């Protein structure tokens, strides 16, 4: 049934959202991507999202969410704030309300286009403690969106229970491993592919990649 329906992917051009885009293209008859400009450190992120969408043959729209930078200054939007994570605290890259706002706006966007499926790459396994990446939040917001617009939204989270190694495996299963490794932008310092190697996002991505490749190459293991 989903093969005949339309979906909107919340899309940053990073590893997770690009994996979700490949997943969505297999699941739905029509897919669009929605990218948010919230004053992030590197405009390359938006350019990367637009390029990937074009290469994969899906429409991309960019929404101005610069208000978020005014509401919640953080290390993702301010070069004068260091990227840090103290023991027992949320990292300085956490943006209060970001997924709440993004998915709410994505819902309005999707309804105008006759799409009832929203796809986001949030994950509770490797989520750096972000409260708005939790399954309970997504389920709650799904109900709220449906009630607020009287519309049957379904929020899909293909990565929710996967760690980074399993996310790499999913990309491989989708035939997108090399593309995602070479063309996505996850690095907080704005370097595509394997990134700078030093920031927290690069450490998480590389650890998952190394684990997956190690498991894939073990004799008798199925990738």
mmCIF file of C-alpha atoms in Angstrom:
data_model
loop_
_atom_site.group_PDB
_atom_site.id
_atom_site.type_symbol
_atom_site.label_atom_id
_atom_site.label_comp_id
_atom_site.label_asym_id
_atom_site.label_seq_id
_atom_site.Cartn_x
_atom_site.Cartn_y
_atom_site.Cartn_z
ATOM 1 C CA UNK A 1 0.000 0.000 0.000
ATOM 2 C CA UNK A 2 2.792 2.471 0.872
ATOM 3 C CA UNK A 3 4.187 2.079 -2.649
ATOM 4 C CA UNK A 4 1.260 4.205 -3.839
ATOM 5 C CA UNK A 5 1.665 6.921 -1.210
ATOM 6 C CA UNK A 6 3.734 10.075 -0.823
ATOM 7 C CA UNK A 7 6.357 10.779 1.829
ATOM 8 C CA UNK A 8 8.467 13.690 3.029
ATOM 9 C CA UNK A 9 11.957 13.066 4.409
ATOM 10 C CA UNK A 10 13.382 15.574 6.883
ATOM 11 C CA UNK A 11 16.728 15.909 5.176
ATOM 12 C CA UNK A 12 20.086 17.362 6.214
ATOM 13 C CA UNK A 13 22.354 15.569 3.760
ATOM 14 C CA UNK A 14 24.007 13.650 6.601
ATOM 15 C CA UNK A 15 24.554 9.917 6.952
ATOM 16 C CA UNK A 16 21.335 9.221 8.841
ATOM 17 C CA UNK A 17 18.904 11.284 6.775
ATOM 18 C CA UNK A 18 20.445 10.078 3.511
ATOM 19 C CA UNK A 19 20.062 6.470 4.636
ATOM 20 C CA UNK A 20 16.437 7.312 5.426
ATOM 21 C CA UNK A 21 16.030 8.816 1.951
ATOM 22 C CA UNK A 22 17.250 5.623 0.275
ATOM 23 C CA UNK A 23 14.906 3.655 2.562
ATOM 24 C CA UNK A 24 11.973 5.922 1.711
ATOM 25 C CA UNK A 25 12.569 5.612 -2.029
ATOM 26 C CA UNK A 26 12.097 1.857 -1.681
ATOM 27 C CA UNK A 27 8.983 2.166 0.472
ATOM 28 C CA UNK A 28 6.945 4.930 -1.160
ATOM 29 C CA UNK A 29 5.711 5.833 -4.616
ATOM 30 C CA UNK A 30 6.693 9.513 -4.349
ATOM 31 C CA UNK A 31 9.277 11.103 -2.072
ATOM 32 C CA UNK A 32 10.202 14.724 -1.377
ATOM 33 C CA UNK A 33 12.887 16.084 0.934
ATOM 34 C CA UNK A 34 12.679 19.057 3.267
ATOM 35 C CA UNK A 35 15.798 20.832 4.517
ATOM 36 C CA UNK A 36 15.901 23.482 7.242
ATOM 37 C CA UNK A 37 18.140 26.545 7.177
ATOM 38 C CA UNK A 38 18.528 27.414 10.847
ATOM 39 C CA UNK A 39 21.803 29.304 10.655
ATOM 40 C CA UNK A 40 23.952 26.191 10.964
ATOM 41 C CA UNK A 41 27.726 26.699 11.008
ATOM 42 C CA UNK A 42 28.219 25.432 7.481
ATOM 43 C CA UNK A 43 26.003 26.383 4.558
ATOM 44 C CA UNK A 44 27.680 23.416 2.865
ATOM 45 C CA UNK A 45 25.181 21.237 4.754
ATOM 46 C CA UNK A 46 22.302 22.774 2.788
ATOM 47 C CA UNK A 47 24.226 22.601 -0.491
ATOM 48 C CA UNK A 48 25.052 18.961 0.223
ATOM 49 C CA UNK A 49 21.384 18.140 0.868
ATOM 50 C CA UNK A 50 20.338 19.850 -2.350
ATOM 51 C CA UNK A 51 23.002 18.042 -4.359
ATOM 52 C CA UNK A 52 22.119 14.606 -2.987
ATOM 53 C CA UNK A 53 18.411 15.170 -3.596
ATOM 54 C CA UNK A 54 19.134 16.195 -7.191
ATOM 55 C CA UNK A 55 21.380 13.188 -7.777
ATOM 56 C CA UNK A 56 18.751 10.826 -6.383
ATOM 57 C CA UNK A 57 15.986 12.440 -8.411
ATOM 58 C CA UNK A 58 13.834 13.797 -5.590
ATOM 59 C CA UNK A 59 12.532 17.303 -5.031
ATOM 60 C CA UNK A 60 14.158 19.332 -2.257
ATOM 61 C CA UNK A 61 12.707 22.363 -0.507
ATOM 62 C CA UNK A 62 14.537 24.583 1.987
ATOM 63 C CA UNK A 63 12.672 26.345 4.795
ATOM 64 C CA UNK A 64 14.049 29.366 6.635
ATOM 65 C CA UNK A 65 14.212 28.480 10.334
ATOM 66 C CA UNK A 66 16.657 31.191 11.396
ATOM 67 C CA UNK A 67 14.355 31.990 14.304
ATOM 68 C CA UNK A 68 15.704 28.852 15.987
ATOM 69 C CA UNK A 69 19.132 30.469 16.235
ATOM 70 C CA UNK A 70 17.582 33.421 18.052
ATOM 71 C CA UNK A 71 15.668 31.190 20.445
ATOM 72 C CA UNK A 72 18.386 28.692 21.325
ATOM 73 C CA UNK A 73 22.005 29.736 20.653
ATOM 74 C CA UNK A 74 24.216 26.649 20.482
ATOM 75 C CA UNK A 75 27.419 25.226 19.056
ATOM 76 C CA UNK A 76 25.730 24.215 15.798
ATOM 77 C CA UNK A 77 24.836 27.804 14.971
ATOM 78 C CA UNK A 78 27.437 29.938 16.752
ATOM 79 C CA UNK A 79 31.149 29.787 15.933
ATOM 80 C CA UNK A 80 31.917 31.421 19.292
ATOM 81 C CA UNK A 81 30.475 28.415 21.180
ATOM 82 C CA UNK A 82 32.798 25.405 21.404
ATOM 83 C CA UNK A 83 31.573 21.892 20.610
ATOM 84 C CA UNK A 84 31.821 20.172 23.991
ATOM 85 C CA UNK A 85 30.147 17.511 26.104
ATOM 86 C CA UNK A 86 30.588 17.421 29.849
ATOM 87 C CA UNK A 87 30.018 14.248 31.827
ATOM 88 C CA UNK A 88 26.336 13.848 32.614
ATOM 89 C CA UNK A 89 25.260 16.835 30.522
ATOM 90 C CA UNK A 90 23.848 17.322 27.052
ATOM 91 C CA UNK A 91 26.438 18.273 24.426
ATOM 92 C CA UNK A 92 26.689 21.927 23.397
ATOM 93 C CA UNK A 93 25.326 20.877 19.982
ATOM 94 C CA UNK A 94 21.880 20.182 21.452
ATOM 95 C CA UNK A 95 19.248 22.651 20.208
ATOM 96 C CA UNK A 96 16.194 22.899 22.442
ATOM 97 C CA UNK A 97 13.033 22.048 20.532
ATOM 98 C CA UNK A 98 14.738 21.476 17.185
ATOM 99 C CA UNK A 99 13.046 18.189 16.257
ATOM 100 C CA UNK A 100 9.754 19.410 17.695
ATOM 101 C CA UNK A 101 9.845 22.441 15.401
ATOM 102 C CA UNK A 102 11.276 20.626 12.391
ATOM 103 C CA UNK A 103 8.702 17.846 12.457
ATOM 104 C CA UNK A 104 5.835 20.249 13.144
ATOM 105 C CA UNK A 105 6.788 22.365 10.140
ATOM 106 C CA UNK A 106 7.361 19.202 8.108
ATOM 107 C CA UNK A 107 3.826 18.131 8.984
ATOM 108 C CA UNK A 108 2.340 21.389 7.705
ATOM 109 C CA UNK A 109 4.521 21.123 4.586
ATOM 110 C CA UNK A 110 3.520 17.502 3.973
ATOM 111 C CA UNK A 111 -0.214 18.113 4.368
ATOM 112 C CA UNK A 112 -0.142 20.852 1.733
ATOM 113 C CA UNK A 113 1.368 18.319 -0.672
ATOM 114 C CA UNK A 114 -0.991 15.490 0.116
ATOM 115 C CA UNK A 115 1.688 13.443 1.889
ATOM 116 C CA UNK A 116 0.881 11.712 5.139
ATOM 117 C CA UNK A 117 4.201 9.988 5.771
ATOM 118 C CA UNK A 118 7.080 11.799 7.501
ATOM 119 C CA UNK A 119 10.511 10.183 7.755
ATOM 120 C CA UNK A 120 13.200 11.293 10.185
ATOM 121 C CA UNK A 121 16.581 9.808 11.080
ATOM 122 C CA UNK A 122 16.320 10.165 14.852
ATOM 123 C CA UNK A 123 17.734 7.308 16.882
ATOM 124 C CA UNK A 124 17.511 6.320 20.535
ATOM 125 C CA UNK A 125 20.538 4.026 20.398
ATOM 126 C CA UNK A 126 23.271 6.518 19.439
ATOM 127 C CA UNK A 127 21.499 9.757 20.289
ATOM 128 C CA UNK A 128 24.007 11.622 22.498
ATOM 129 C CA UNK A 129 21.306 12.004 25.135
ATOM 130 C CA UNK A 130 19.124 14.279 22.996
ATOM 131 C CA UNK A 131 15.605 14.041 24.506
ATOM 132 C CA UNK A 132 13.901 14.825 21.184
ATOM 133 C CA UNK A 133 15.414 11.750 19.535
ATOM 134 C CA UNK A 134 13.566 9.341 21.802
ATOM 135 C CA UNK A 135 10.838 7.005 20.602
ATOM 136 C CA UNK A 136 8.419 8.256 23.270
ATOM 137 C CA UNK A 137 8.758 11.818 21.944
ATOM 138 C CA UNK A 138 8.147 10.750 18.339
ATOM 139 C CA UNK A 139 5.049 8.739 19.268
ATOM 140 C CA UNK A 140 3.698 11.635 21.319
ATOM 141 C CA UNK A 141 4.326 14.142 18.523
ATOM 142 C CA UNK A 142 2.699 11.817 15.981
ATOM 143 C CA UNK A 143 -0.531 11.919 17.996
ATOM 144 C CA UNK A 144 -0.250 15.699 18.460
ATOM 145 C CA UNK A 145 0.260 16.362 14.738
ATOM 146 C CA UNK A 146 -2.730 14.202 13.851
ATOM 147 C CA UNK A 147 -4.934 16.025 16.347
ATOM 148 C CA UNK A 148 -3.683 19.492 15.474
ATOM 149 C CA UNK A 149 -4.445 19.176 11.763
ATOM 150 C CA UNK A 150 -7.027 16.384 11.796
ATOM 151 C CA UNK A 151 -4.851 14.502 9.345
ATOM 152 C CA UNK A 152 -3.544 10.898 9.440
ATOM 153 C CA UNK A 153 0.211 11.485 9.689
ATOM 154 C CA UNK A 154 2.580 8.582 10.247
ATOM 155 C CA UNK A 155 6.091 9.424 11.440
ATOM 156 C CA UNK A 156 8.585 6.742 10.388
ATOM 157 C CA UNK A 157 11.914 6.330 12.190
ATOM 158 C CA UNK A 158 13.854 3.579 10.345
ATOM 159 C CA UNK A 159 16.966 4.101 12.497
ATOM 160 C CA UNK A 160 15.310 4.369 15.910
ATOM 161 C CA UNK A 161 16.692 1.119 17.347
ATOM 162 C CA UNK A 162 19.877 0.840 15.278
ATOM 163 C CA UNK A 163 23.364 1.717 16.433
ATOM 164 C CA UNK A 164 25.765 3.360 13.981
ATOM 165 C CA UNK A 165 27.204 0.034 12.816
ATOM 166 C CA UNK A 166 23.695 -1.225 12.060
ATOM 167 C CA UNK A 167 22.920 2.026 10.235
ATOM 168 C CA UNK A 168 25.930 1.386 7.989
ATOM 169 C CA UNK A 169 24.621 -2.143 7.407
ATOM 170 C CA UNK A 170 21.219 -0.781 6.412
ATOM 171 C CA UNK A 171 22.923 1.552 3.933
ATOM 172 C CA UNK A 172 24.789 -1.435 2.522
ATOM 173 C CA UNK A 173 21.602 -3.493 2.300
ATOM 174 C CA UNK A 174 20.021 -0.608 0.367
ATOM 175 C CA UNK A 175 22.936 -0.591 -2.073
ATOM 176 C CA UNK A 176 23.973 2.856 -0.873
ATOM 177 C CA UNK A 177 27.024 2.210 1.312
ATOM 178 C CA UNK A 178 29.678 3.816 -0.909
ATOM 179 C CA UNK A 179 27.442 6.696 -1.932
ATOM 180 C CA UNK A 180 26.608 7.555 1.672
ATOM 181 C CA UNK A 181 30.192 7.220 2.837
ATOM 182 C CA UNK A 182 31.545 9.534 0.126
ATOM 183 C CA UNK A 183 28.785 12.104 -0.352
ATOM 184 C CA UNK A 184 27.139 12.824 2.991
ATOM 185 C CA UNK A 185 28.077 15.536 5.477
ATOM 186 C CA UNK A 186 27.992 14.554 9.132
ATOM 187 C CA UNK A 187 31.083 16.422 10.346
ATOM 188 C CA UNK A 188 30.533 19.423 12.637
ATOM 189 C CA UNK A 189 33.488 21.095 10.920
ATOM 190 C CA UNK A 190 31.857 20.916 7.489
ATOM 191 C CA UNK A 191 33.987 18.253 5.789
ATOM 192 C CA UNK A 192 32.133 15.769 3.579
ATOM 193 C CA UNK A 193 32.746 12.034 3.530
ATOM 194 C CA UNK A 194 34.842 10.724 6.397
ATOM 195 C CA UNK A 195 35.020 14.257 7.840
ATOM 196 C CA UNK A 196 37.623 15.891 10.058
ATOM 197 C CA UNK A 197 38.056 12.837 12.276
ATOM 198 C CA UNK A 198 38.134 14.959 15.434
ATOM 199 C CA UNK A 199 34.612 16.192 16.233
ATOM 200 C CA UNK A 200 32.063 14.080 18.179
ATOM 201 C CA UNK A 201 29.988 13.407 15.041
ATOM 202 C CA UNK A 202 33.040 12.062 13.205
ATOM 203 C CA UNK A 203 34.047 9.879 16.150
ATOM 204 C CA UNK A 204 30.565 8.331 16.306
ATOM 205 C CA UNK A 205 30.398 7.828 12.549
ATOM 206 C CA UNK A 206 33.878 6.270 12.327
ATOM 207 C CA UNK A 207 33.331 3.974 15.318
ATOM 208 C CA UNK A 208 30.180 2.622 13.696
ATOM 209 C CA UNK A 209 31.878 2.257 10.331
ATOM 210 C CA UNK A 210 34.864 0.410 11.794
ATOM 211 C CA UNK A 211 32.592 -1.934 13.748
ATOM 212 C CA UNK A 212 30.457 -2.696 10.716
ATOM 213 C CA UNK A 213 33.418 -3.331 8.414
ATOM 214 C CA UNK A 214 35.026 -5.560 11.042
ATOM 215 C CA UNK A 215 31.828 -7.598 11.425
ATOM 216 C CA UNK A 216 31.289 -7.740 7.666
ATOM 217 C CA UNK A 217 34.780 -9.082 7.040
ATOM 218 C CA UNK A 218 34.647 -11.803 9.693
ATOM 219 C CA UNK A 219 34.528 -15.299 8.154
ATOM 220 C CA UNK A 220 31.064 -16.769 8.271
ATOM 221 C CA UNK A 221 29.404 -13.427 8.969
ATOM 222 C CA UNK A 222 26.695 -12.142 6.674
ATOM 223 C CA UNK A 223 26.824 -8.420 5.914
#
